[in-house]
Coordinates of C-alpha atoms in Angstrom, one line a residue:
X1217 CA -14.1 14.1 -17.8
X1218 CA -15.3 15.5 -21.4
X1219 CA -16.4 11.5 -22.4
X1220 CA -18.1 12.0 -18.9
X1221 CA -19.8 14.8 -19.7
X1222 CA -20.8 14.2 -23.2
X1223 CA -18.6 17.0 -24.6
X1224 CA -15.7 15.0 -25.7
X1225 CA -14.7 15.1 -30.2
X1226 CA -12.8 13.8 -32.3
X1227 CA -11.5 10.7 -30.3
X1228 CA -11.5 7.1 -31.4
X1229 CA -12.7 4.6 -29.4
X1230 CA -8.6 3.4 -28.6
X1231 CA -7.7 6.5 -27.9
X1232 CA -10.8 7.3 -25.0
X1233 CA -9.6 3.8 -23.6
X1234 CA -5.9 5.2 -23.5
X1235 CA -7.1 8.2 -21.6
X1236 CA -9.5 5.9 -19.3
X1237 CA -6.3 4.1 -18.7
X1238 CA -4.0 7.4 -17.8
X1239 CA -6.4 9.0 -15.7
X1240 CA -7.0 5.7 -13.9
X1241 CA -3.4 5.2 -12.9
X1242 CA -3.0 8.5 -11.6
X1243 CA -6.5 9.8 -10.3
X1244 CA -7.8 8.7 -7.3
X1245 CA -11.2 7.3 -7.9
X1246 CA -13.2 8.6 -5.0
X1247 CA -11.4 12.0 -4.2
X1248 CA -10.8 12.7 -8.2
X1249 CA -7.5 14.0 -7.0
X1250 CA -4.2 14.0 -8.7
X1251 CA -2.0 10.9 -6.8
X1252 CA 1.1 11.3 -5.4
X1253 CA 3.7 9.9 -8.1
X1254 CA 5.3 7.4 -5.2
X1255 CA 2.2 6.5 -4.0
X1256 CA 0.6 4.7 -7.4
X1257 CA 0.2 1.4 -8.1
X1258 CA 2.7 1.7 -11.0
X1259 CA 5.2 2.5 -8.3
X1260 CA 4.9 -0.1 -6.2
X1261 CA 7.2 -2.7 -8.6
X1262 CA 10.0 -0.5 -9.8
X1263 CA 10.1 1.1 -5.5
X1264 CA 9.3 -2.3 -4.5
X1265 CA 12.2 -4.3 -6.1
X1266 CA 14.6 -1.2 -5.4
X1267 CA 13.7 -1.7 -1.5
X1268 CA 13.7 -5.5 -1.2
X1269 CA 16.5 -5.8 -3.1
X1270 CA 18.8 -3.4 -0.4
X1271 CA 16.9 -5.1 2.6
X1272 CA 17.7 -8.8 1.1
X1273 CA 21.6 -7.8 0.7
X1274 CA 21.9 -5.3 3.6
X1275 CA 20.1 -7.4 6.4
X1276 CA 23.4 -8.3 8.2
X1277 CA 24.3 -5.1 9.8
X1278 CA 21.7 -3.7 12.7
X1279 CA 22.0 -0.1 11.0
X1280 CA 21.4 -1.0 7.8
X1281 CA 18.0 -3.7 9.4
X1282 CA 16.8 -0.1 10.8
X1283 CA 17.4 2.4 8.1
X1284 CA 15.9 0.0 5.2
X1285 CA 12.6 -1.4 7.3
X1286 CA 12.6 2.2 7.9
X1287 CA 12.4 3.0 3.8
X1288 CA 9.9 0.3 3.2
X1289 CA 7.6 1.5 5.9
X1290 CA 8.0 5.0 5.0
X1291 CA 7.0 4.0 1.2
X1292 CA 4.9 1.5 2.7
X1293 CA 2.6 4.3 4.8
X1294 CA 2.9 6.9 1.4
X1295 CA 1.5 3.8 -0.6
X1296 CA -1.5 3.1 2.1
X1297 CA -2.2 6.9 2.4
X1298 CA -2.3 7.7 -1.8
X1299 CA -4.7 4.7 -2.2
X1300 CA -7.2 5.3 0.8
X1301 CA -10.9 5.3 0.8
X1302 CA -11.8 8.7 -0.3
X1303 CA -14.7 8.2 1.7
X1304 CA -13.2 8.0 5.3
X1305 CA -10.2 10.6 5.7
X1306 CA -7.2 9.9 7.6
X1307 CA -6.2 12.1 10.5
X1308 CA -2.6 13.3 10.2
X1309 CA -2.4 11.9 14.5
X1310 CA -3.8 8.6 13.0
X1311 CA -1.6 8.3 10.0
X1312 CA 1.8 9.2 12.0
X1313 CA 0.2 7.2 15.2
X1314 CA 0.1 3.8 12.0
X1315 CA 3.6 4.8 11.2
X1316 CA 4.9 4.7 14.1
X1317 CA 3.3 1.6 14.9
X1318 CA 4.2 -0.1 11.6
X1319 CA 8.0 1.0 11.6
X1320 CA 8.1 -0.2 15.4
X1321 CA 6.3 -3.9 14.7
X1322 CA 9.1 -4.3 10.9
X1323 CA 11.9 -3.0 13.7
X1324 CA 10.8 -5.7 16.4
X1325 CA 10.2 -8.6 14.2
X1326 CA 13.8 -7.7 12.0
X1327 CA 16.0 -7.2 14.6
X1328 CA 14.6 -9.8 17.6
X1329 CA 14.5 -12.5 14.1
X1330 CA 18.0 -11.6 13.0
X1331 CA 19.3 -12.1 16.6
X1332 CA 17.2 -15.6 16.4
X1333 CA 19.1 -16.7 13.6
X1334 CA 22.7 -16.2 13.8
X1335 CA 23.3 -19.6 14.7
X1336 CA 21.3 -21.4 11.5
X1337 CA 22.2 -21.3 8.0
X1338 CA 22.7 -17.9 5.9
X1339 CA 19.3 -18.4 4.1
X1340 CA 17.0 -18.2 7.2
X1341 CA 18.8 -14.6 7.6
X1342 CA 17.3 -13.5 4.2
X1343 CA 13.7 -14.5 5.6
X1344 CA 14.0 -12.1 7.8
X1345 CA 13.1 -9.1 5.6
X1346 CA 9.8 -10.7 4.7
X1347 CA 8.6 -11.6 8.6
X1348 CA 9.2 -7.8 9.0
X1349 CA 6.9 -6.3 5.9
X1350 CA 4.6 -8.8 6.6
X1351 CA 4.5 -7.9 10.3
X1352 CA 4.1 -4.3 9.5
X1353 CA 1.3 -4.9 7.0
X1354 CA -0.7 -6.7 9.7
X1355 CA 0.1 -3.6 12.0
X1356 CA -0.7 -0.9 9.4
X1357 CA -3.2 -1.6 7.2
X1358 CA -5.7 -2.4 9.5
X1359 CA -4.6 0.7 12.2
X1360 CA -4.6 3.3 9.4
X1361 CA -8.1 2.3 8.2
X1362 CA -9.4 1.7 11.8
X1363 CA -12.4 4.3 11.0
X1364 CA -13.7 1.9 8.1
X1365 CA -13.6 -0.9 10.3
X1366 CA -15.7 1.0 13.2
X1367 CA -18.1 3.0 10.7
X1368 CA -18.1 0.9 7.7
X1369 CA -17.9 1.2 3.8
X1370 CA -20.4 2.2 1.6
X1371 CA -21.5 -1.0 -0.1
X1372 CA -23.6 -0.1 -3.6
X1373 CA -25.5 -2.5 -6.1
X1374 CA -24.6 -3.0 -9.7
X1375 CA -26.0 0.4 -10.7
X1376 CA -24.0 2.4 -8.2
X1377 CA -27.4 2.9 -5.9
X1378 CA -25.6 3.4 -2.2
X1379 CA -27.3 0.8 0.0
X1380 CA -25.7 1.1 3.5
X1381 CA -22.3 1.5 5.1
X1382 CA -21.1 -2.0 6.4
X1383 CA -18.6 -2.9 8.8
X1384 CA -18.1 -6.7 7.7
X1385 CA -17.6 -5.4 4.0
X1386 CA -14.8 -3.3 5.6
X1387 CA -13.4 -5.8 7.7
X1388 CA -13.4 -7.7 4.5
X1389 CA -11.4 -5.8 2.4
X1390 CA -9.0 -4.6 4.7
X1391 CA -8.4 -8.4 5.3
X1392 CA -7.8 -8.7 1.6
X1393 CA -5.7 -5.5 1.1
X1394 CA -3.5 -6.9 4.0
X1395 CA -3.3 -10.2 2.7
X1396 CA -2.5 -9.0 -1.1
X1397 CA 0.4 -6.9 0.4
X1398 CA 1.8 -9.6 2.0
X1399 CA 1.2 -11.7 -1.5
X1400 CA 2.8 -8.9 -3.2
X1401 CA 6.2 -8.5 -1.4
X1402 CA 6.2 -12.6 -1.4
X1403 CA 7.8 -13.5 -4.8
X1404 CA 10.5 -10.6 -4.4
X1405 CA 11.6 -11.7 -0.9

């Protein structure tokens, strides 16, 4: 904020890039406010590999399908909140009302696919994990950022000038986010 400013001293160029990079991982760019640790990007592979790795070895069990598509969506919905649109604020109805949804859709597709499968080979039983969190993305993303979708995003030019809030921009990048989560969990599962 002192580079910002013009009141920064005494800094080499590395070290203002260092900062840049700090406060970027852990500020939220529209709200300015400090992000939940768990929420980050930087947390998503260290959480991510910890939670695919129990729901690949722990799918055989119904308990254990519940209580880990349970974790992932719980992670899952503290990842989607930290990294909103500053811009459009989440209702605490709408966020538990995407939750719900979200845990309900991974619980549907996990359990009515692992009953599918008993009868084919072990490996289709590890799919199974996947289908859910990519299930649940479809279901959450899009629900918990329903008011960009009706209302729009504020698209700017190059120099930052706001132009107008658009709803194909939004249904554009919500497409993407839900497509890049899906991406994400891919390789791992």
């Amino acid at each position: 904020e002192s580079y910002r400013n013009g009141t920064l001293s005494g800094k080499t160029e590395d070290e203002i890039w260092d900062a840049k990079f700090l406060y970027d991982s852990a500020f939220h760019p529209d709200t300015k406010e400090k992000m939940f640790l768990l929420g980050r990007m930087s947390a998503q592979v260290p959480c991510n590999m910890t939670i695919t790795g129990c729901m690949m070895t722990f799918y055989r069990t119904t308990p254990a399908v519940v209580f880990w598509q349970w974790i992932n969506q719980t992670f899952n919905a503290v990842v989607n909140f930290t990294n909103r649109s500053g811009d459009t604020p989440i209702s605490v109805s709408k966020l538990g009302q995407s939750y719900a949804l979200a845990t309900g859709g991974a619980l549907s597709v996990a359990l009515s696919l692992k009953a599918a499968v008993t009868k084919l080979p072990p490996i289709f039983g590890k799919l199974v994990p996947f289908a859910a969190v990519a299930g649940a993305n479809c279901i959450n993303i899009p629900f918990m950022r329903m008011s960009e979708m009706e209302n729009g995003i504020l698209v700017q030019d190059a120099d930052g000038k706001a132009l107008a809030n658009s709803t194909v921009a939004a249904k554009s990048a919500i497409a993407l986010v839900v497509f890049s989560r899906v991406a994400m969990a891919l390789p791992g599962m």
